[in-house]
């Protein structure tokens, strides 16, 4: 299996390392032809406005939308914003996942935090330690999307719609490989 990571801006290198640890073949995606032969694609954290604008410049928006219709795609943080249908402001989005997000919902960089989450879809292994960095909240899920994790106050931080996955937090910055394994299973 081969999993790509959009490598235009953000923490794509950390995702690649995690995938390699799990024995995956990987590819850095910067141009449309780099999608050929991939089984799934990760959209990393970073700055969603920058990622969107650069994807527009590199002619990647339509090829990514097409890829996401038939393949597994996972957005972490800025990547989740990029996947969403609505970020309540004008910026280039893929718009393929039935979620609405609120950017920077926890405040500024200094308000970044870590917390343990319950994520039953990950199976065994206990609570999942999640890292939030200027993270978005998934305000609502619609259509085919469902919630896979929320904070104790009910705010949604992870959702899935068939092979599309969105997380507000950064599994690539932990040593816990469960989320990447979960995504690889979706891509199979
Ligand atoms: N705040 C960024 C955005 O709105 C996301 C931050 C991140 O990916 N860690 O795009």
PDB file of C-alpha atoms and ligand atoms in Angstrom:
ATOM      1  CA  UNK A   1       0.000   0.000   0.000  1.00  0.00           C
ATOM      2  CA  UNK A   2       1.081   3.528  -0.675  1.00  0.00           C
ATOM      3  CA  UNK A   3      -0.149   6.536   1.304  1.00  0.00           C
ATOM      4  CA  UNK A   4       0.568  10.096   0.192  1.00  0.00           C
ATOM      5  CA  UNK A   5       0.877  13.221   2.286  1.00  0.00           C
ATOM      6  CA  UNK A   6       0.115  16.665   0.849  1.00  0.00           C
ATOM      7  CA  UNK A   7       3.534  18.283   1.180  1.00  0.00           C
ATOM      8  CA  UNK A   8       2.939  21.926   0.364  1.00  0.00           C
ATOM      9  CA  UNK A   9       2.974  23.471   3.812  1.00  0.00           C
ATOM     10  CA  UNK A  10       2.672  22.285   7.407  1.00  0.00           C
ATOM     11  CA  UNK A  11       3.859  19.215   9.297  1.00  0.00           C
ATOM     12  CA  UNK A  12       3.838  16.683   6.462  1.00  0.00           C
ATOM     13  CA  UNK A  13       7.263  15.267   7.470  1.00  0.00           C
ATOM     14  CA  UNK A  14       5.858  14.027  10.808  1.00  0.00           C
ATOM     15  CA  UNK A  15       3.047  12.160   9.019  1.00  0.00           C
ATOM     16  CA  UNK A  16       5.547  10.566   6.613  1.00  0.00           C
ATOM     17  CA  UNK A  17       7.668   9.371   9.564  1.00  0.00           C
ATOM     18  CA  UNK A  18       4.648   7.855  11.287  1.00  0.00           C
ATOM     19  CA  UNK A  19       3.590   6.034   8.115  1.00  0.00           C
ATOM     20  CA  UNK A  20       7.140   4.722   7.619  1.00  0.00           C
ATOM     21  CA  UNK A  21       7.169   3.436  11.202  1.00  0.00           C
ATOM     22  CA  UNK A  22       4.090   1.427  10.232  1.00  0.00           C
ATOM     23  CA  UNK A  23       5.863  -0.033   7.204  1.00  0.00           C
ATOM     24  CA  UNK A  24       3.938   1.953   4.606  1.00  0.00           C
ATOM     25  CA  UNK A  25       5.234   3.126   1.285  1.00  0.00           C
ATOM     26  CA  UNK A  26       4.810   6.920   1.207  1.00  0.00           C
ATOM     27  CA  UNK A  27       4.810   9.786  -1.272  1.00  0.00           C
ATOM     28  CA  UNK A  28       5.002  13.559  -0.908  1.00  0.00           C
ATOM     29  CA  UNK A  29       2.252  15.136  -3.007  1.00  0.00           C
ATOM     30  CA  UNK A  30       2.975  18.547  -4.515  1.00  0.00           C
ATOM     31  CA  UNK A  31       1.500  18.267  -8.010  1.00  0.00           C
ATOM     32  CA  UNK A  32      -1.485  16.388  -9.511  1.00  0.00           C
ATOM     33  CA  UNK A  33       0.550  13.484 -11.029  1.00  0.00           C
ATOM     34  CA  UNK A  34       1.864  12.628  -7.544  1.00  0.00           C
ATOM     35  CA  UNK A  35      -1.618  11.278  -6.700  1.00  0.00           C
ATOM     36  CA  UNK A  36      -1.237   8.423  -9.193  1.00  0.00           C
ATOM     37  CA  UNK A  37      -1.063   5.011  -7.568  1.00  0.00           C
ATOM     38  CA  UNK A  38      -1.885   6.189  -4.039  1.00  0.00           C
ATOM     39  CA  UNK A  39      -4.340   4.330  -1.804  1.00  0.00           C
ATOM     40  CA  UNK A  40      -4.961   7.278   0.502  1.00  0.00           C
ATOM     41  CA  UNK A  41      -3.876  10.823   1.228  1.00  0.00           C
ATOM     42  CA  UNK A  42      -3.221  12.777   4.427  1.00  0.00           C
ATOM     43  CA  UNK A  43      -3.720  16.557   4.553  1.00  0.00           C
ATOM     44  CA  UNK A  44      -1.423  17.768   7.340  1.00  0.00           C
ATOM     45  CA  UNK A  45      -1.742  20.516   9.922  1.00  0.00           C
ATOM     46  CA  UNK A  46      -0.376  23.930   9.127  1.00  0.00           C
ATOM     47  CA  UNK A  47      -2.209  27.006   7.901  1.00  0.00           C
ATOM     48  CA  UNK A  48      -5.379  26.156   6.000  1.00  0.00           C
ATOM     49  CA  UNK A  49      -5.485  29.457   4.094  1.00  0.00           C
ATOM     50  CA  UNK A  50      -1.943  28.952   2.815  1.00  0.00           C
ATOM     51  CA  UNK A  51      -2.540  25.297   1.949  1.00  0.00           C
ATOM     52  CA  UNK A  52      -5.727  26.226   0.042  1.00  0.00           C
ATOM     53  CA  UNK A  53      -4.150  29.071  -1.886  1.00  0.00           C
ATOM     54  CA  UNK A  54      -1.093  27.051  -2.869  1.00  0.00           C
ATOM     55  CA  UNK A  55      -3.275  24.121  -3.959  1.00  0.00           C
ATOM     56  CA  UNK A  56      -5.168  26.537  -6.159  1.00  0.00           C
ATOM     57  CA  UNK A  57      -1.913  27.846  -7.673  1.00  0.00           C
ATOM     58  CA  UNK A  58      -0.613  24.308  -8.303  1.00  0.00           C
ATOM     59  CA  UNK A  59      -3.852  23.144  -9.963  1.00  0.00           C
ATOM     60  CA  UNK A  60      -4.469  20.657  -7.159  1.00  0.00           C
ATOM     61  CA  UNK A  61      -7.995  21.578  -6.020  1.00  0.00           C
ATOM     62  CA  UNK A  62      -9.954  19.583  -8.609  1.00  0.00           C
ATOM     63  CA  UNK A  63      -7.571  16.572  -8.647  1.00  0.00           C
ATOM     64  CA  UNK A  64      -7.786  16.398  -4.833  1.00  0.00           C
ATOM     65  CA  UNK A  65     -11.607  16.606  -4.888  1.00  0.00           C
ATOM     66  CA  UNK A  66     -11.731  13.810  -7.460  1.00  0.00           C
ATOM     67  CA  UNK A  67      -9.271  11.679  -5.455  1.00  0.00           C
ATOM     68  CA  UNK A  68     -11.328  12.162  -2.274  1.00  0.00           C
ATOM     69  CA  UNK A  69     -14.488  10.864  -3.957  1.00  0.00           C
ATOM     70  CA  UNK A  70     -12.971   7.411  -4.376  1.00  0.00           C
ATOM     71  CA  UNK A  71     -10.099   7.203  -1.883  1.00  0.00           C
ATOM     72  CA  UNK A  72      -9.415   7.599   1.816  1.00  0.00           C
ATOM     73  CA  UNK A  73      -8.447  11.111   2.847  1.00  0.00           C
ATOM     74  CA  UNK A  74      -7.596  12.336   6.341  1.00  0.00           C
ATOM     75  CA  UNK A  75      -7.234  15.970   7.374  1.00  0.00           C
ATOM     76  CA  UNK A  76      -5.502  16.840  10.652  1.00  0.00           C
ATOM     77  CA  UNK A  77      -6.222  20.323  12.027  1.00  0.00           C
ATOM     78  CA  UNK A  78      -5.675  22.703   9.064  1.00  0.00           C
ATOM     79  CA  UNK A  79      -6.221  19.629   6.854  1.00  0.00           C
ATOM     80  CA  UNK A  80      -9.630  19.064   8.482  1.00  0.00           C
ATOM     81  CA  UNK A  81     -10.563  22.673   7.706  1.00  0.00           C
ATOM     82  CA  UNK A  82      -9.450  22.170   4.096  1.00  0.00           C
ATOM     83  CA  UNK A  83     -11.645  19.041   3.771  1.00  0.00           C
ATOM     84  CA  UNK A  84     -14.744  20.776   5.146  1.00  0.00           C
ATOM     85  CA  UNK A  85     -17.760  22.173   3.298  1.00  0.00           C
ATOM     86  CA  UNK A  86     -17.826  25.344   5.377  1.00  0.00           C
ATOM     87  CA  UNK A  87     -15.282  27.293   7.414  1.00  0.00           C
ATOM     88  CA  UNK A  88     -17.504  30.406   7.713  1.00  0.00           C
ATOM     89  CA  UNK A  89     -15.115  32.599   5.804  1.00  0.00           C
ATOM     90  CA  UNK A  90     -13.879  32.881   2.279  1.00  0.00           C
ATOM     91  CA  UNK A  91     -10.861  30.656   1.649  1.00  0.00           C
ATOM     92  CA  UNK A  92     -10.237  27.836  -0.843  1.00  0.00           C
ATOM     93  CA  UNK A  93     -11.632  24.558   0.536  1.00  0.00           C
ATOM     94  CA  UNK A  94     -11.946  21.097  -0.954  1.00  0.00           C
ATOM     95  CA  UNK A  95     -15.519  21.100   0.356  1.00  0.00           C
ATOM     96  CA  UNK A  96     -15.931  17.327   0.106  1.00  0.00           C
ATOM     97  CA  UNK A  97     -16.737  16.422   3.721  1.00  0.00           C
ATOM     98  CA  UNK A  98     -20.112  17.192   5.308  1.00  0.00           C
ATOM     99  CA  UNK A  99     -18.715  19.098   8.269  1.00  0.00           C
ATOM    100  CA  UNK A 100     -18.727  22.772   9.283  1.00  0.00           C
ATOM    101  CA  UNK A 101     -15.726  24.022  11.209  1.00  0.00           C
ATOM    102  CA  UNK A 102     -14.776  27.026  13.262  1.00  0.00           C
ATOM    103  CA  UNK A 103     -11.120  27.948  12.891  1.00  0.00           C
ATOM    104  CA  UNK A 104      -8.950  28.768  15.912  1.00  0.00           C
ATOM    105  CA  UNK A 105     -11.903  27.909  18.141  1.00  0.00           C
ATOM    106  CA  UNK A 106      -9.791  27.571  21.294  1.00  0.00           C
ATOM    107  CA  UNK A 107      -8.019  30.888  20.858  1.00  0.00           C
ATOM    108  CA  UNK A 108      -4.425  31.765  20.170  1.00  0.00           C
ATOM    109  CA  UNK A 109      -1.224  29.709  20.074  1.00  0.00           C
ATOM    110  CA  UNK A 110      -0.737  30.073  23.863  1.00  0.00           C
ATOM    111  CA  UNK A 111      -4.126  28.435  24.409  1.00  0.00           C
ATOM    112  CA  UNK A 112      -2.916  25.238  22.735  1.00  0.00           C
ATOM    113  CA  UNK A 113      -3.436  22.190  24.974  1.00  0.00           C
ATOM    114  CA  UNK A 114      -3.290  18.402  25.313  1.00  0.00           C
ATOM    115  CA  UNK A 115      -6.027  16.153  26.653  1.00  0.00           C
ATOM    116  CA  UNK A 116      -7.150  12.514  26.780  1.00  0.00           C
ATOM    117  CA  UNK A 117     -10.058  11.523  24.556  1.00  0.00           C
ATOM    118  CA  UNK A 118     -12.266   8.476  24.359  1.00  0.00           C
ATOM    119  CA  UNK A 119     -12.384   7.207  20.783  1.00  0.00           C
ATOM    120  CA  UNK A 120     -14.227   3.909  20.573  1.00  0.00           C
ATOM    121  CA  UNK A 121     -13.552   3.491  16.825  1.00  0.00           C
ATOM    122  CA  UNK A 122      -9.836   3.115  17.642  1.00  0.00           C
ATOM    123  CA  UNK A 123     -10.581  -0.096  19.543  1.00  0.00           C
ATOM    124  CA  UNK A 124      -8.415  -1.284  22.439  1.00  0.00           C
ATOM    125  CA  UNK A 125      -5.577   0.678  24.018  1.00  0.00           C
ATOM    126  CA  UNK A 126      -7.318   3.082  26.386  1.00  0.00           C
ATOM    127  CA  UNK A 127      -7.705   6.855  26.165  1.00  0.00           C
ATOM    128  CA  UNK A 128      -6.151   8.684  23.252  1.00  0.00           C
ATOM    129  CA  UNK A 129      -3.786  11.540  24.146  1.00  0.00           C
ATOM    130  CA  UNK A 130      -4.592  14.383  21.726  1.00  0.00           C
ATOM    131  CA  UNK A 131      -2.564  17.516  20.955  1.00  0.00           C
ATOM    132  CA  UNK A 132      -4.481  20.674  19.956  1.00  0.00           C
ATOM    133  CA  UNK A 133      -2.540  23.562  18.361  1.00  0.00           C
ATOM    134  CA  UNK A 134      -4.645  26.580  17.381  1.00  0.00           C
ATOM    135  CA  UNK A 135      -7.187  23.943  16.586  1.00  0.00           C
ATOM    136  CA  UNK A 136     -10.546  24.163  14.896  1.00  0.00           C
ATOM    137  CA  UNK A 137     -13.761  22.770  16.328  1.00  0.00           C
ATOM    138  CA  UNK A 138     -16.042  20.714  14.127  1.00  0.00           C
ATOM    139  CA  UNK A 139     -19.177  22.774  14.750  1.00  0.00           C
ATOM    140  CA  UNK A 140     -21.535  20.284  13.151  1.00  0.00           C
ATOM    141  CA  UNK A 141     -21.640  17.133  11.075  1.00  0.00           C
ATOM    142  CA  UNK A 142     -24.237  16.700   8.346  1.00  0.00           C
ATOM    143  CA  UNK A 143     -25.205  14.179   5.685  1.00  0.00           C
ATOM    144  CA  UNK A 144     -23.013  11.113   5.737  1.00  0.00           C
ATOM    145  CA  UNK A 145     -20.584  12.335   8.411  1.00  0.00           C
ATOM    146  CA  UNK A 146     -20.676  11.125  12.010  1.00  0.00           C
ATOM    147  CA  UNK A 147     -18.903  12.133  15.196  1.00  0.00           C
ATOM    148  CA  UNK A 148     -16.095   9.858  16.370  1.00  0.00           C
ATOM    149  CA  UNK A 149     -14.861  11.955  19.276  1.00  0.00           C
ATOM    150  CA  UNK A 150     -15.925  14.970  21.316  1.00  0.00           C
ATOM    151  CA  UNK A 151     -14.591  16.817  24.348  1.00  0.00           C
ATOM    152  CA  UNK A 152     -16.444  16.322  27.657  1.00  0.00           C
ATOM    153  CA  UNK A 153     -18.415  19.544  26.969  1.00  0.00           C
ATOM    154  CA  UNK A 154     -19.678  18.073  23.683  1.00  0.00           C
ATOM    155  CA  UNK A 155     -17.512  20.021  21.237  1.00  0.00           C
ATOM    156  CA  UNK A 156     -16.712  17.740  18.286  1.00  0.00           C
ATOM    157  CA  UNK A 157     -13.036  17.092  17.545  1.00  0.00           C
ATOM    158  CA  UNK A 158     -13.100  14.086  15.193  1.00  0.00           C
ATOM    159  CA  UNK A 159     -15.512  12.909  12.510  1.00  0.00           C
ATOM    160  CA  UNK A 160     -15.696  10.377   9.720  1.00  0.00           C
ATOM    161  CA  UNK A 161     -17.677  10.085   6.513  1.00  0.00           C
ATOM    162  CA  UNK A 162     -16.991   6.696   4.959  1.00  0.00           C
ATOM    163  CA  UNK A 163     -13.331   6.999   3.900  1.00  0.00           C
ATOM    164  CA  UNK A 164     -12.996  10.676   4.844  1.00  0.00           C
ATOM    165  CA  UNK A 165     -11.582  11.431   8.278  1.00  0.00           C
ATOM    166  CA  UNK A 166     -11.179  14.778  10.067  1.00  0.00           C
ATOM    167  CA  UNK A 167      -9.404  15.406  13.371  1.00  0.00           C
ATOM    168  CA  UNK A 168      -8.958  18.786  15.102  1.00  0.00           C
ATOM    169  CA  UNK A 169      -5.810  17.460  16.766  1.00  0.00           C
ATOM    170  CA  UNK A 170      -2.402  16.114  15.655  1.00  0.00           C
ATOM    171  CA  UNK A 171      -1.821  12.320  15.954  1.00  0.00           C
ATOM    172  CA  UNK A 172       1.423  12.747  13.956  1.00  0.00           C
ATOM    173  CA  UNK A 173       2.947  14.616  16.908  1.00  0.00           C
ATOM    174  CA  UNK A 174       2.489  11.709  19.330  1.00  0.00           C
ATOM    175  CA  UNK A 175       4.136   8.299  19.617  1.00  0.00           C
ATOM    176  CA  UNK A 176       0.712   6.618  19.440  1.00  0.00           C
ATOM    177  CA  UNK A 177       0.285   4.989  16.027  1.00  0.00           C
ATOM    178  CA  UNK A 178      -3.377   3.986  16.484  1.00  0.00           C
ATOM    179  CA  UNK A 179      -4.873   6.817  14.418  1.00  0.00           C
ATOM    180  CA  UNK A 180      -2.554   6.197  11.479  1.00  0.00           C
ATOM    181  CA  UNK A 181      -3.354   2.478  11.668  1.00  0.00           C
ATOM    182  CA  UNK A 182      -7.046   3.325  11.687  1.00  0.00           C
ATOM    183  CA  UNK A 183      -6.585   5.483   8.570  1.00  0.00           C
ATOM    184  CA  UNK A 184      -4.561   2.800   6.778  1.00  0.00           C
ATOM    185  CA  UNK A 185      -7.429   0.355   7.429  1.00  0.00           C
ATOM    186  CA  UNK A 186      -9.840   2.872   5.849  1.00  0.00           C
ATOM    187  CA  UNK A 187      -7.585   3.133   2.807  1.00  0.00           C
ATOM    188  CA  UNK A 188      -7.543  -0.649   2.225  1.00  0.00           C
TER     189      UNK A 188
HETATM  190  N1  LIG B   1      -5.061  27.585  12.900  1.00  0.00           N
HETATM  191  C1  LIG B   1      -4.752  26.862  11.691  1.00  0.00           C
HETATM  192  C2  LIG B   1      -5.785  27.153  10.600  1.00  0.00           C
HETATM  193  O1  LIG B   1      -6.811  27.731  10.870  1.00  0.00           O
HETATM  194  C3  LIG B   1      -4.683  25.363  11.969  1.00  0.00           C
HETATM  195  C4  LIG B   1      -3.570  25.064  12.942  1.00  0.00           C
HETATM  196  C5  LIG B   1      -2.984  23.691  12.812  1.00  0.00           C
HETATM  197  O2  LIG B   1      -3.093  23.035  11.790  1.00  0.00           O
HETATM  198  N2  LIG B   1      -2.313  23.276  13.864  1.00  0.00           N
HETATM  199  O3  LIG B   1      -5.553  26.800   9.489  1.00  0.00           O
END
